[in-house]
mmCIF file of C-alpha atoms in Angstrom:
data_model
loop_
_atom_site.group_PDB
_atom_site.id
_atom_site.type_symbol
_atom_site.label_atom_id
_atom_site.label_comp_id
_atom_site.label_asym_id
_atom_site.label_seq_id
_atom_site.Cartn_x
_atom_site.Cartn_y
_atom_site.Cartn_z
ATOM 1 C CA MET A 22 0.000 0.000 0.000
ATOM 2 C CA ARG A 23 1.301 3.445 -0.953
ATOM 3 C CA CYS A 24 0.172 6.559 0.893
ATOM 4 C CA ASP A 25 0.921 10.148 -0.105
ATOM 5 C CA TYR A 26 0.102 11.341 3.405
ATOM 6 C CA PHE A 27 2.683 8.997 4.901
ATOM 7 C CA ASP A 28 5.303 9.866 2.296
ATOM 8 C CA ALA A 29 4.771 13.584 2.954
ATOM 9 C CA GLY A 30 5.107 13.058 6.705
ATOM 10 C CA VAL A 31 1.684 14.523 7.521
ATOM 11 C CA CYS A 32 0.295 11.265 8.968
ATOM 12 C CA ARG A 33 2.306 8.478 10.565
ATOM 13 C CA SER A 34 -0.523 6.430 12.048
ATOM 14 C CA CYS A 35 0.330 3.419 9.856
ATOM 15 C CA THR A 36 3.676 2.736 11.480
ATOM 16 C CA HIS A 37 4.304 -0.446 9.464
ATOM 17 C CA LEU A 38 3.370 0.959 6.083
ATOM 18 C CA GLY A 39 5.739 -0.286 3.389
ATOM 19 C CA GLU A 40 6.398 -3.631 5.072
ATOM 20 C CA PRO A 41 5.076 -6.659 3.154
ATOM 21 C CA SER A 42 1.781 -7.900 4.560
ATOM 22 C CA ALA A 43 3.153 -11.407 5.118
ATOM 23 C CA ASP A 44 6.054 -9.991 7.138
ATOM 24 C CA GLN A 45 3.697 -7.883 9.242
ATOM 25 C CA LEU A 46 1.528 -10.905 9.999
ATOM 26 C CA ALA A 47 4.524 -13.084 10.878
ATOM 27 C CA ALA A 48 5.863 -10.400 13.229
ATOM 28 C CA LYS A 49 2.518 -10.195 15.017
ATOM 29 C CA VAL A 50 2.372 -13.963 15.479
ATOM 30 C CA ALA A 51 5.931 -13.923 16.819
ATOM 31 C CA HIS A 52 5.000 -11.134 19.225
ATOM 32 C CA VAL A 53 2.034 -12.932 20.759
ATOM 33 C CA ARG A 54 4.032 -16.180 20.953
ATOM 34 C CA ARG A 55 6.704 -14.360 22.976
ATOM 35 C CA LEU A 56 4.059 -13.024 25.350
ATOM 36 C CA PHE A 57 2.460 -16.448 25.730
ATOM 37 C CA ALA A 58 5.841 -18.026 26.474
ATOM 38 C CA ASP A 59 5.459 -16.546 29.965
ATOM 39 C CA VAL A 60 2.000 -18.104 30.422
ATOM 40 C CA PRO A 61 2.443 -21.631 31.860
ATOM 41 C CA SER A 62 -1.105 -22.671 30.975
ATOM 42 C CA ALA A 63 -0.382 -21.975 27.280
ATOM 43 C CA ALA A 64 2.607 -24.309 27.000
ATOM 44 C CA ASP A 65 0.748 -26.937 24.985
ATOM 45 C CA ALA A 66 -1.667 -24.685 23.133
ATOM 46 C CA VAL A 67 -2.542 -25.423 19.517
ATOM 47 C CA TRP A 68 -1.814 -22.412 17.295
ATOM 48 C CA LEU A 69 -4.307 -22.123 14.465
ATOM 49 C CA ASP A 70 -3.368 -20.462 11.182
ATOM 50 C CA PRO A 71 -3.545 -16.664 11.495
ATOM 51 C CA VAL A 72 -6.321 -14.786 9.715
ATOM 52 C CA ALA A 73 -5.023 -12.201 7.235
ATOM 53 C CA SER A 74 -6.742 -9.029 6.071
ATOM 54 C CA PRO A 75 -6.597 -7.026 2.870
ATOM 55 C CA PRO A 76 -3.780 -4.490 3.323
ATOM 56 C CA ALA A 77 -5.947 -1.547 2.221
ATOM 57 C CA GLY A 78 -9.608 -0.617 1.883
ATOM 58 C CA PHE A 79 -10.637 -2.636 4.938
ATOM 59 C CA ARG A 80 -11.837 -0.050 7.464
ATOM 60 C CA ASN A 81 -15.623 0.177 7.828
ATOM 61 C CA LYS A 82 -15.440 3.299 9.961
ATOM 62 C CA ALA A 83 -13.808 6.711 9.788
ATOM 63 C CA LYS A 84 -13.253 8.865 12.867
ATOM 64 C CA MET A 85 -12.420 12.234 11.348
ATOM 65 C CA VAL A 86 -11.394 15.293 13.341
ATOM 66 C CA VAL A 87 -12.827 18.416 11.721
ATOM 67 C CA GLY A 88 -10.506 21.397 11.251
ATOM 68 C CA GLY A 89 -9.968 24.260 8.882
ATOM 69 C CA THR A 90 -12.790 26.710 8.200
ATOM 70 C CA VAL A 91 -16.442 26.570 7.244
ATOM 71 C CA ASP A 92 -15.581 27.215 3.606
ATOM 72 C CA ALA A 93 -12.517 24.958 3.562
ATOM 73 C CA PRO A 94 -13.030 22.221 6.183
ATOM 74 C CA THR A 95 -10.519 19.438 6.754
ATOM 75 C CA LEU A 96 -11.528 15.908 7.751
ATOM 76 C CA GLY A 97 -8.681 13.954 9.270
ATOM 77 C CA ILE A 98 -6.419 14.723 12.216
ATOM 78 C CA LEU A 99 -4.894 17.724 13.959
ATOM 79 C CA ASP A 100 -1.214 18.572 13.803
ATOM 80 C CA ALA A 101 0.903 19.442 16.835
ATOM 81 C CA SER A 102 -0.355 23.039 16.779
ATOM 82 C CA GLY A 103 -4.020 22.030 16.602
ATOM 83 C CA ARG A 104 -4.497 22.786 12.920
ATOM 84 C CA GLY A 105 -6.516 20.445 10.728
ATOM 85 C CA VAL A 106 -4.784 17.958 8.434
ATOM 86 C CA ASP A 107 -7.058 16.625 5.704
ATOM 87 C CA LEU A 108 -6.996 12.824 5.218
ATOM 88 C CA GLN A 109 -10.059 12.282 3.054
ATOM 89 C CA ARG A 110 -8.099 10.064 0.641
ATOM 90 C CA CYS A 111 -6.835 7.675 3.324
ATOM 91 C CA GLY A 112 -6.369 4.301 1.664
ATOM 92 C CA LEU A 113 -7.480 2.292 4.704
ATOM 93 C CA HIS A 114 -11.163 3.123 4.275
ATOM 94 C CA GLU A 115 -13.506 0.965 2.243
ATOM 95 C CA ALA A 116 -14.194 2.626 -1.121
ATOM 96 C CA PRO A 117 -17.842 3.693 -0.527
ATOM 97 C CA LEU A 118 -16.839 5.228 2.799
ATOM 98 C CA ALA A 119 -13.969 7.128 1.181
ATOM 99 C CA ALA A 120 -16.344 8.382 -1.528
ATOM 100 C CA ALA A 121 -18.698 9.763 1.133
ATOM 101 C CA LEU A 122 -16.098 11.956 2.837
ATOM 102 C CA PRO A 123 -15.957 14.756 0.205
ATOM 103 C CA VAL A 124 -19.761 14.909 0.274
ATOM 104 C CA LEU A 125 -19.683 15.283 4.048
ATOM 105 C CA ALA A 126 -17.059 18.016 3.766
ATOM 106 C CA ALA A 127 -19.356 19.837 1.323
ATOM 107 C CA PHE A 128 -22.216 19.442 3.807
ATOM 108 C CA VAL A 129 -20.127 21.139 6.500
ATOM 109 C CA THR A 130 -19.905 24.174 4.231
ATOM 110 C CA ARG A 131 -23.552 24.026 3.122
ATOM 111 C CA ALA A 132 -24.890 23.800 6.696
ATOM 112 C CA ARG A 133 -22.346 26.384 7.939
ATOM 113 C CA LEU A 134 -20.976 24.081 10.630
ATOM 114 C CA GLU A 135 -18.011 25.933 12.067
ATOM 115 C CA PRO A 136 -15.129 23.544 12.790
ATOM 116 C CA TYR A 137 -14.061 23.539 16.413
ATOM 117 C CA ASP A 138 -10.791 25.427 16.874
ATOM 118 C CA VAL A 139 -8.991 23.550 19.656
ATOM 119 C CA PRO A 140 -6.375 26.211 20.525
ATOM 120 C CA ALA A 141 -8.976 29.011 20.517
ATOM 121 C CA ARG A 142 -11.743 26.864 22.067
ATOM 122 C CA ARG A 143 -14.159 28.266 19.510
ATOM 123 C CA GLY A 144 -16.498 26.663 16.990
ATOM 124 C CA GLU A 145 -19.029 23.832 16.971
ATOM 125 C CA LEU A 146 -18.205 20.774 14.866
ATOM 126 C CA LYS A 147 -15.567 18.531 16.455
ATOM 127 C CA HIS A 148 -15.735 15.192 14.637
ATOM 128 C CA VAL A 149 -17.490 13.416 11.813
ATOM 129 C CA LEU A 150 -17.903 9.696 12.554
ATOM 130 C CA VAL A 151 -18.855 7.496 9.611
ATOM 131 C CA THR A 152 -19.690 3.771 9.588
ATOM 132 C CA LEU A 153 -20.222 1.656 6.458
ATOM 133 C CA SER A 154 -22.166 -1.608 6.320
ATOM 134 C CA ALA A 155 -21.509 -4.563 4.039
ATOM 135 C CA ASP A 156 -24.538 -3.395 2.029
ATOM 136 C CA ASP A 157 -22.826 -0.025 1.419
ATOM 137 C CA GLU A 158 -25.249 1.713 3.767
ATOM 138 C CA ILE A 159 -23.922 4.493 5.958
ATOM 139 C CA MET A 160 -24.310 5.976 9.429
ATOM 140 C CA VAL A 161 -23.010 9.519 10.012
ATOM 141 C CA ARG A 162 -22.637 11.144 13.402
ATOM 142 C CA PHE A 163 -21.718 14.827 13.751
ATOM 143 C CA VAL A 164 -20.043 15.479 17.106
ATOM 144 C CA VAL A 165 -20.838 19.064 18.106
ATOM 145 C CA ARG A 166 -20.202 21.253 21.121
ATOM 146 C CA SER A 167 -23.866 22.213 21.566
ATOM 147 C CA THR A 168 -27.267 21.899 19.935
ATOM 148 C CA GLU A 169 -26.851 25.315 18.279
ATOM 149 C CA PRO A 170 -26.308 23.854 14.754
ATOM 150 C CA GLU A 171 -29.198 21.371 14.985
ATOM 151 C CA ALA A 172 -31.673 23.512 13.029
ATOM 152 C CA ARG A 173 -29.212 24.036 10.157
ATOM 153 C CA VAL A 174 -28.353 20.356 9.990
ATOM 154 C CA ARG A 175 -32.040 19.462 9.839
ATOM 155 C CA LYS A 176 -32.648 22.095 7.161
ATOM 156 C CA HIS A 177 -29.945 20.761 4.848
ATOM 157 C CA LEU A 178 -30.361 17.064 5.699
ATOM 158 C CA PRO A 179 -32.543 16.377 2.599
ATOM 159 C CA TRP A 180 -29.627 17.536 0.431
ATOM 160 C CA LEU A 181 -27.263 15.142 2.216
ATOM 161 C CA LEU A 182 -29.664 12.208 1.940
ATOM 162 C CA ASP A 183 -30.013 12.896 -1.775
ATOM 163 C CA ALA A 184 -26.249 13.226 -2.272
ATOM 164 C CA LEU A 185 -25.561 9.964 -0.387
ATOM 165 C CA PRO A 186 -28.265 7.451 -1.422
ATOM 166 C CA GLY A 187 -26.880 4.846 0.965
ATOM 167 C CA LEU A 188 -27.165 7.128 3.995
ATOM 168 C CA ARG A 189 -29.526 5.551 6.539
ATOM 169 C CA VAL A 190 -28.753 7.046 9.959
ATOM 170 C CA VAL A 191 -27.707 10.615 10.814
ATOM 171 C CA SER A 192 -27.305 11.972 14.323
ATOM 172 C CA LEU A 193 -25.848 14.791 16.343
ATOM 173 C CA ASN A 194 -23.711 13.809 19.302
ATOM 174 C CA VAL A 195 -23.288 16.578 21.859
ATOM 175 C CA GLN A 196 -19.844 16.789 23.475
ATOM 176 C CA PRO A 197 -19.542 20.194 25.196
ATOM 177 C CA GLU A 198 -16.293 19.644 27.098
ATOM 178 C CA HIS A 199 -12.889 20.846 25.938
ATOM 179 C CA LYS A 200 -10.955 17.616 26.303
ATOM 180 C CA ALA A 201 -9.754 14.693 24.225
ATOM 181 C CA VAL A 202 -13.018 12.745 24.340
ATOM 182 C CA LEU A 203 -14.419 11.487 21.060
ATOM 183 C CA GLU A 204 -18.113 11.781 21.888
ATOM 184 C CA GLY A 205 -20.562 12.836 24.572
ATOM 185 C CA PRO A 206 -23.463 11.061 26.272
ATOM 186 C CA ARG A 207 -26.296 12.803 24.395
ATOM 187 C CA GLU A 208 -27.323 11.586 20.933
ATOM 188 C CA ILE A 209 -29.979 13.248 18.760
ATOM 189 C CA VAL A 210 -31.054 10.985 15.905
ATOM 190 C CA LEU A 211 -32.240 13.037 12.926
ATOM 191 C CA THR A 212 -33.408 10.285 10.570
ATOM 192 C CA GLU A 213 -36.352 7.911 10.674
ATOM 193 C CA GLU A 214 -33.987 4.954 10.942
ATOM 194 C CA SER A 215 -31.915 4.754 14.116
ATOM 195 C CA SER A 216 -29.791 1.674 13.474
ATOM 196 C CA LEU A 217 -27.495 0.472 10.711
ATOM 197 C CA LEU A 218 -27.728 -3.175 9.683
ATOM 198 C CA MET A 219 -24.252 -4.723 9.703
ATOM 199 C CA ARG A 220 -24.252 -8.092 7.920
ATOM 200 C CA VAL A 221 -21.439 -10.244 9.270
ATOM 201 C CA GLY A 222 -21.093 -13.928 8.500
ATOM 202 C CA GLY A 223 -24.821 -14.442 8.026
ATOM 203 C CA LEU A 224 -25.784 -12.323 11.029
ATOM 204 C CA GLY A 225 -27.565 -9.018 10.569
ATOM 205 C CA LEU A 226 -26.362 -7.008 13.559
ATOM 206 C CA HIS A 227 -28.194 -3.770 14.322
ATOM 207 C CA LEU A 228 -25.762 -0.972 15.121
ATOM 208 C CA ARG A 229 -27.086 2.139 16.845
ATOM 209 C CA PRO A 230 -25.099 5.309 17.532
ATOM 210 C CA GLN A 231 -22.712 4.888 20.492
ATOM 211 C CA SER A 232 -22.563 1.114 19.916
ATOM 212 C CA PHE A 233 -19.164 -0.497 19.325
ATOM 213 C CA PHE A 234 -18.484 -2.618 16.268
ATOM 214 C CA GLN A 235 -15.230 -4.095 15.005
ATOM 215 C CA THR A 236 -13.354 -1.901 12.508
ATOM 216 C CA ASN A 237 -12.692 -4.644 9.948
ATOM 217 C CA THR A 238 -15.877 -6.404 8.790
ATOM 218 C CA GLN A 239 -14.107 -9.253 6.981
ATOM 219 C CA VAL A 240 -11.918 -10.134 9.952
ATOM 220 C CA ALA A 241 -14.801 -9.631 12.393
ATOM 221 C CA ALA A 242 -16.728 -12.307 10.488
ATOM 222 C CA ALA A 243 -13.793 -14.702 10.918
ATOM 223 C CA LEU A 244 -13.567 -13.838 14.618
ATOM 224 C CA TYR A 245 -17.247 -14.545 15.297
ATOM 225 C CA ALA A 246 -17.068 -17.734 13.227
ATOM 226 C CA ARG A 247 -14.097 -19.001 15.247
ATOM 227 C CA GLY A 248 -15.855 -18.218 18.528
ATOM 228 C CA ALA A 249 -19.015 -19.962 17.329
ATOM 229 C CA ALA A 250 -17.006 -23.028 16.261
ATOM 230 C CA TRP A 251 -15.408 -23.315 19.694
ATOM 231 C CA VAL A 252 -18.802 -22.964 21.377
ATOM 232 C CA ALA A 253 -20.345 -25.576 19.083
ATOM 233 C CA ASP A 254 -17.554 -28.025 19.901
ATOM 234 C CA VAL A 255 -18.006 -27.573 23.659
ATOM 235 C CA ARG A 256 -21.849 -27.747 23.422
ATOM 236 C CA PRO A 257 -22.576 -25.743 26.595
ATOM 237 C CA ARG A 258 -26.079 -25.494 27.998
ATOM 238 C CA SER A 259 -25.455 -21.976 29.265
ATOM 239 C CA VAL A 260 -23.263 -19.133 27.954
ATOM 240 C CA TRP A 261 -22.390 -15.677 29.199
ATOM 241 C CA ASP A 262 -20.997 -13.152 26.730
ATOM 242 C CA LEU A 263 -19.399 -10.443 28.872
ATOM 243 C CA TYR A 264 -18.495 -7.123 27.207
ATOM 244 C CA CYS A 265 -20.883 -8.281 24.478
ATOM 245 C CA GLY A 266 -21.167 -4.998 22.549
ATOM 246 C CA VAL A 267 -23.937 -5.367 19.961
ATOM 247 C CA GLY A 268 -23.995 -9.107 20.632
ATOM 248 C CA GLY A 269 -21.808 -10.546 17.883
ATOM 249 C CA PHE A 270 -20.348 -13.438 19.880
ATOM 250 C CA ALA A 271 -23.543 -14.222 21.817
ATOM 251 C CA LEU A 272 -25.743 -14.227 18.734
ATOM 252 C CA ALA A 273 -23.285 -16.314 16.728
ATOM 253 C CA ALA A 274 -23.007 -18.761 19.639
ATOM 254 C CA ALA A 275 -26.771 -19.060 20.109
ATOM 255 C CA ARG A 276 -27.271 -19.668 16.408
ATOM 256 C CA ALA A 277 -24.460 -22.259 16.292
ATOM 257 C CA LEU A 278 -25.790 -24.177 19.278
ATOM 258 C CA GLY A 279 -29.439 -24.454 18.316
ATOM 259 C CA PRO A 280 -31.663 -26.810 20.335
ATOM 260 C CA GLN A 281 -30.018 -29.391 22.622
ATOM 261 C CA PRO A 282 -30.569 -33.143 21.979
ATOM 262 C CA ASP A 283 -33.358 -33.085 24.577
ATOM 263 C CA GLY A 284 -35.081 -30.226 22.756
ATOM 264 C CA SER A 285 -34.088 -27.532 25.256
ATOM 265 C CA VAL A 286 -32.540 -24.258 24.131
ATOM 266 C CA PRO A 287 -29.186 -23.176 25.633
ATOM 267 C CA ASP A 288 -29.377 -20.093 27.847
ATOM 268 C CA VAL A 289 -27.252 -17.408 26.176
ATOM 269 C CA VAL A 290 -26.899 -14.066 27.975
ATOM 270 C CA GLY A 291 -24.964 -10.998 26.822
ATOM 271 C CA VAL A 292 -23.820 -8.282 29.230
ATOM 272 C CA GLU A 293 -22.656 -4.822 28.177
ATOM 273 C CA VAL A 294 -22.412 -1.493 29.995
ATOM 274 C CA SER A 295 -23.639 0.480 26.965
ATOM 275 C CA GLU A 296 -27.434 0.643 26.979
ATOM 276 C CA GLU A 297 -27.426 1.611 23.289
ATOM 277 C CA ALA A 298 -25.504 -1.560 22.460
ATOM 278 C CA ILE A 299 -27.972 -3.662 24.457
ATOM 279 C CA VAL A 300 -30.864 -2.123 22.540
ATOM 280 C CA SER A 301 -29.033 -3.011 19.316
ATOM 281 C CA ALA A 302 -28.358 -6.595 20.397
ATOM 282 C CA THR A 303 -31.911 -7.152 21.601
ATOM 283 C CA LEU A 304 -33.296 -5.823 18.316
ATOM 284 C CA THR A 305 -31.095 -8.242 16.361
ATOM 285 C CA ALA A 306 -32.113 -11.227 18.505
ATOM 286 C CA THR A 307 -35.817 -10.366 18.288
ATOM 287 C CA SER A 308 -35.891 -9.590 14.576
ATOM 288 C CA GLN A 309 -33.969 -12.740 13.614
ATOM 289 C CA GLY A 310 -35.517 -15.132 16.121
ATOM 290 C CA ILE A 311 -32.212 -15.920 17.831
ATOM 291 C CA PRO A 312 -32.645 -17.252 21.397
ATOM 292 C CA ALA A 313 -30.325 -14.893 23.270
ATOM 293 C CA ARG A 314 -31.086 -12.232 25.855
ATOM 294 C CA PHE A 315 -29.127 -9.142 26.800
ATOM 295 C CA VAL A 316 -28.581 -7.172 29.993
ATOM 296 C CA ALA A 317 -27.170 -3.668 30.449
ATOM 297 C CA GLY A 318 -24.622 -3.630 33.233
ATOM 298 C CA ASP A 319 -21.020 -3.941 34.305
ATOM 299 C CA ALA A 320 -19.518 -7.290 33.275
ATOM 300 C CA THR A 321 -17.484 -7.785 36.445
ATOM 301 C CA ALA A 322 -20.359 -6.854 38.748
ATOM 302 C CA PHE A 323 -22.667 -9.232 36.862
ATOM 303 C CA ALA A 324 -20.276 -12.151 37.362
ATOM 304 C CA LEU A 325 -19.482 -11.382 40.993
ATOM 305 C CA SER A 326 -23.168 -11.165 41.886
ATOM 306 C CA ALA A 327 -23.970 -14.630 40.497
ATOM 307 C CA ALA A 328 -24.850 -17.466 42.849
ATOM 308 C CA PRO A 329 -22.708 -20.627 42.640
ATOM 309 C CA ASP A 330 -25.503 -22.527 40.884
ATOM 310 C CA GLU A 331 -25.740 -19.777 38.225
ATOM 311 C CA VAL A 332 -22.191 -20.258 36.900
ATOM 312 C CA PRO A 333 -22.508 -21.028 33.170
ATOM 313 C CA ASP A 334 -20.832 -23.799 31.186
ATOM 314 C CA LEU A 335 -18.945 -21.259 29.071
ATOM 315 C CA VAL A 336 -18.020 -17.579 29.402
ATOM 316 C CA ILE A 337 -17.006 -15.363 26.476
ATOM 317 C CA VAL A 338 -15.044 -12.200 27.262
ATOM 318 C CA ASN A 339 -14.127 -9.529 24.736
ATOM 319 C CA PRO A 340 -12.890 -6.616 26.887
ATOM 320 C CA PRO A 341 -11.366 -3.272 25.897
ATOM 321 C CA ARG A 342 -7.586 -2.921 25.770
ATOM 322 C CA ARG A 343 -7.237 -2.829 29.557
ATOM 323 C CA GLY A 344 -8.315 -6.489 29.754
ATOM 324 C CA ILE A 345 -10.716 -8.082 32.215
ATOM 325 C CA GLY A 346 -8.695 -7.104 35.300
ATOM 326 C CA ASN A 347 -7.927 -8.873 38.553
ATOM 327 C CA GLU A 348 -11.483 -9.106 39.904
ATOM 328 C CA LEU A 349 -13.043 -10.822 36.913
ATOM 329 C CA ALA A 350 -9.951 -12.963 36.291
ATOM 330 C CA GLY A 351 -10.105 -14.033 39.939
ATOM 331 C CA TRP A 352 -13.778 -14.894 39.614
ATOM 332 C CA LEU A 353 -13.194 -16.971 36.461
ATOM 333 C CA GLU A 354 -10.353 -18.776 38.232
ATOM 334 C CA SER A 355 -12.313 -19.585 41.394
ATOM 335 C CA SER A 356 -15.847 -19.997 40.036
ATOM 336 C CA GLY A 357 -15.284 -23.373 38.448
ATOM 337 C CA VAL A 358 -16.563 -22.232 35.043
ATOM 338 C CA PRO A 359 -15.314 -25.039 32.775
ATOM 339 C CA ASN A 360 -14.750 -23.159 29.490
ATOM 340 C CA VAL A 361 -13.767 -19.617 28.481
ATOM 341 C CA VAL A 362 -13.399 -17.932 25.098
ATOM 342 C CA TYR A 363 -11.226 -14.825 25.492
ATOM 343 C CA SER A 364 -10.930 -12.398 22.576
ATOM 344 C CA SER A 365 -8.500 -9.529 23.031
ATOM 345 C CA CYS A 366 -7.172 -6.514 21.139
ATOM 346 C CA ASN A 367 -4.222 -6.271 23.550
ATOM 347 C CA ALA A 368 -2.144 -9.411 23.931
ATOM 348 C CA ARG A 369 -0.165 -7.913 26.834
ATOM 349 C CA THR A 370 -3.196 -7.577 29.087
ATOM 350 C CA LEU A 371 -4.465 -10.931 27.795
ATOM 351 C CA ALA A 372 -1.244 -12.650 28.875
ATOM 352 C CA SER A 373 -1.475 -10.973 32.274
ATOM 353 C CA ASP A 374 -5.074 -12.097 32.715
ATOM 354 C CA LEU A 375 -4.195 -15.655 31.661
ATOM 355 C CA ARG A 376 -1.476 -15.823 34.313
ATOM 356 C CA ALA A 377 -4.150 -14.897 36.877
ATOM 357 C CA MET A 378 -6.238 -17.926 35.786
ATOM 358 C CA PRO A 379 -3.727 -20.811 35.971
ATOM 359 C CA SER A 380 -6.363 -23.544 36.312
ATOM 360 C CA LEU A 381 -7.798 -22.606 32.902
ATOM 361 C CA THR A 382 -5.567 -24.177 30.274
ATOM 362 C CA VAL A 383 -5.108 -22.466 26.915
ATOM 363 C CA ARG A 384 -6.235 -25.051 24.347
ATOM 364 C CA GLU A 385 -6.218 -23.097 21.074
ATOM 365 C CA VAL A 386 -5.016 -19.678 19.933
ATOM 366 C CA VAL A 387 -5.638 -17.740 16.728
ATOM 367 C CA LEU A 388 -4.339 -14.323 15.695
ATOM 368 C CA LEU A 389 -6.547 -12.180 13.464
ATOM 369 C CA ASP A 390 -5.019 -9.223 11.640
ATOM 370 C CA MET A 391 -7.799 -6.740 12.425
ATOM 371 C CA PHE A 392 -5.501 -3.712 12.005
ATOM 372 C CA PRO A 393 -3.055 -4.060 9.070
ATOM 373 C CA GLN A 394 -0.243 -1.506 8.707
ATOM 374 C CA THR A 395 -0.058 -1.161 12.512
ATOM 375 C CA PRO A 396 1.418 -3.309 15.292
ATOM 376 C CA HIS A 397 -2.074 -4.036 16.630
ATOM 377 C CA TYR A 398 -4.077 -7.226 16.159
ATOM 378 C CA GLU A 399 -6.860 -9.330 17.667
ATOM 379 C CA VAL A 400 -6.093 -12.650 19.315
ATOM 380 C CA ALA A 401 -8.680 -15.212 20.435
ATOM 381 C CA THR A 402 -8.157 -18.152 22.771
ATOM 382 C CA LEU A 403 -10.121 -21.158 23.954
ATOM 383 C CA LEU A 404 -9.527 -22.037 27.621
ATOM 384 C CA SER A 405 -10.815 -24.980 29.616
ATOM 385 C CA ARG A 406 -10.193 -26.829 32.840
ATOM 386 C CA ASP A 407 -8.687 -30.286 32.602
ATOM 387 C CA SER A 408 -12.036 -31.885 33.392
ATOM 388 C CA ALA A 409 -13.955 -29.830 30.798
ATOM 389 C CA PRO A 410 -14.814 -30.935 27.247
ATOM 390 C CA ARG A 411 -12.181 -29.893 24.733
ATOM 391 C CA SER A 412 -12.518 -28.445 21.240
ATOM 392 C CA ARG A 413 -12.010 -31.009 18.486
#
């Protein structure tokens, strides 16, 4: 992948740009193997073939800082002095998403949305957040300092919907504070539709504003498929999906399990702190007839409050970069839960958490290259106690 922005030195986010994709993938596998070398329970783990990604055009979302002026807005990043650097032609974005960015820049001018000037603490529009579905449908969120521009956005919204036929969801997110926070708690949906349908591996996941979804749709499909395969091999009667987001793992697991031999349906529960994500997951389960239920709440608190007879046969965890932490790792270690699927975007915290759960043996590991051109990746593991059923 070639990038004019990188060559000109205006953006260095893709720190491994220019390295062959195969070399990048091999280096990532070597990195996680080194980390796992210090995890005794992973000594005999089976390493599955890594999952590669296209080197370019794979990102389904763009998080663009808005700079410049009303008549000449930039969508991209800020330089060291707080001035906007335009990155509309970034080669990481999927093509329909990249094609939408100039239209959105034109909308900024049409609706007279003054870019927020960070050094001067003046202006309204802070970010434009764009998500693309596999059906080339789009969600756009304008992060603003106040509701002052709402009337102008509504006035010119018909123009934007006409200019972007795939546009389905538009919202204003209000973030009034002057600090490095991407979005605020208040969301004002301006379109009739309030969720974007993300088709991933046969699942149609509903994504509402403020709901997390993996950046790389192709690799996310492989991740959910691997998790579902592990769950199907174990055949649990009960599953918790902690940090479930919009329910990808839980829904894939419930669909893979189906009815038990005795006709009963496995109890699959997803837990996520984001209420918007829980609404999304519940909508997907209801609309597609998938037997899974979802609860809004803290994952650790949910586990710690469970009675001993409520411990499930399998727990899925997919935490943020900080990992699951000592409390939840301690609960998984002491609870007797027989099987765990742990998906992580930070192998360092994963390795630390695994060392805190020595009675759960790492059976299988797979690396998924969710973030090409960077040192980051996703890694998923199947863990089980010696007495638990093993993946085949």
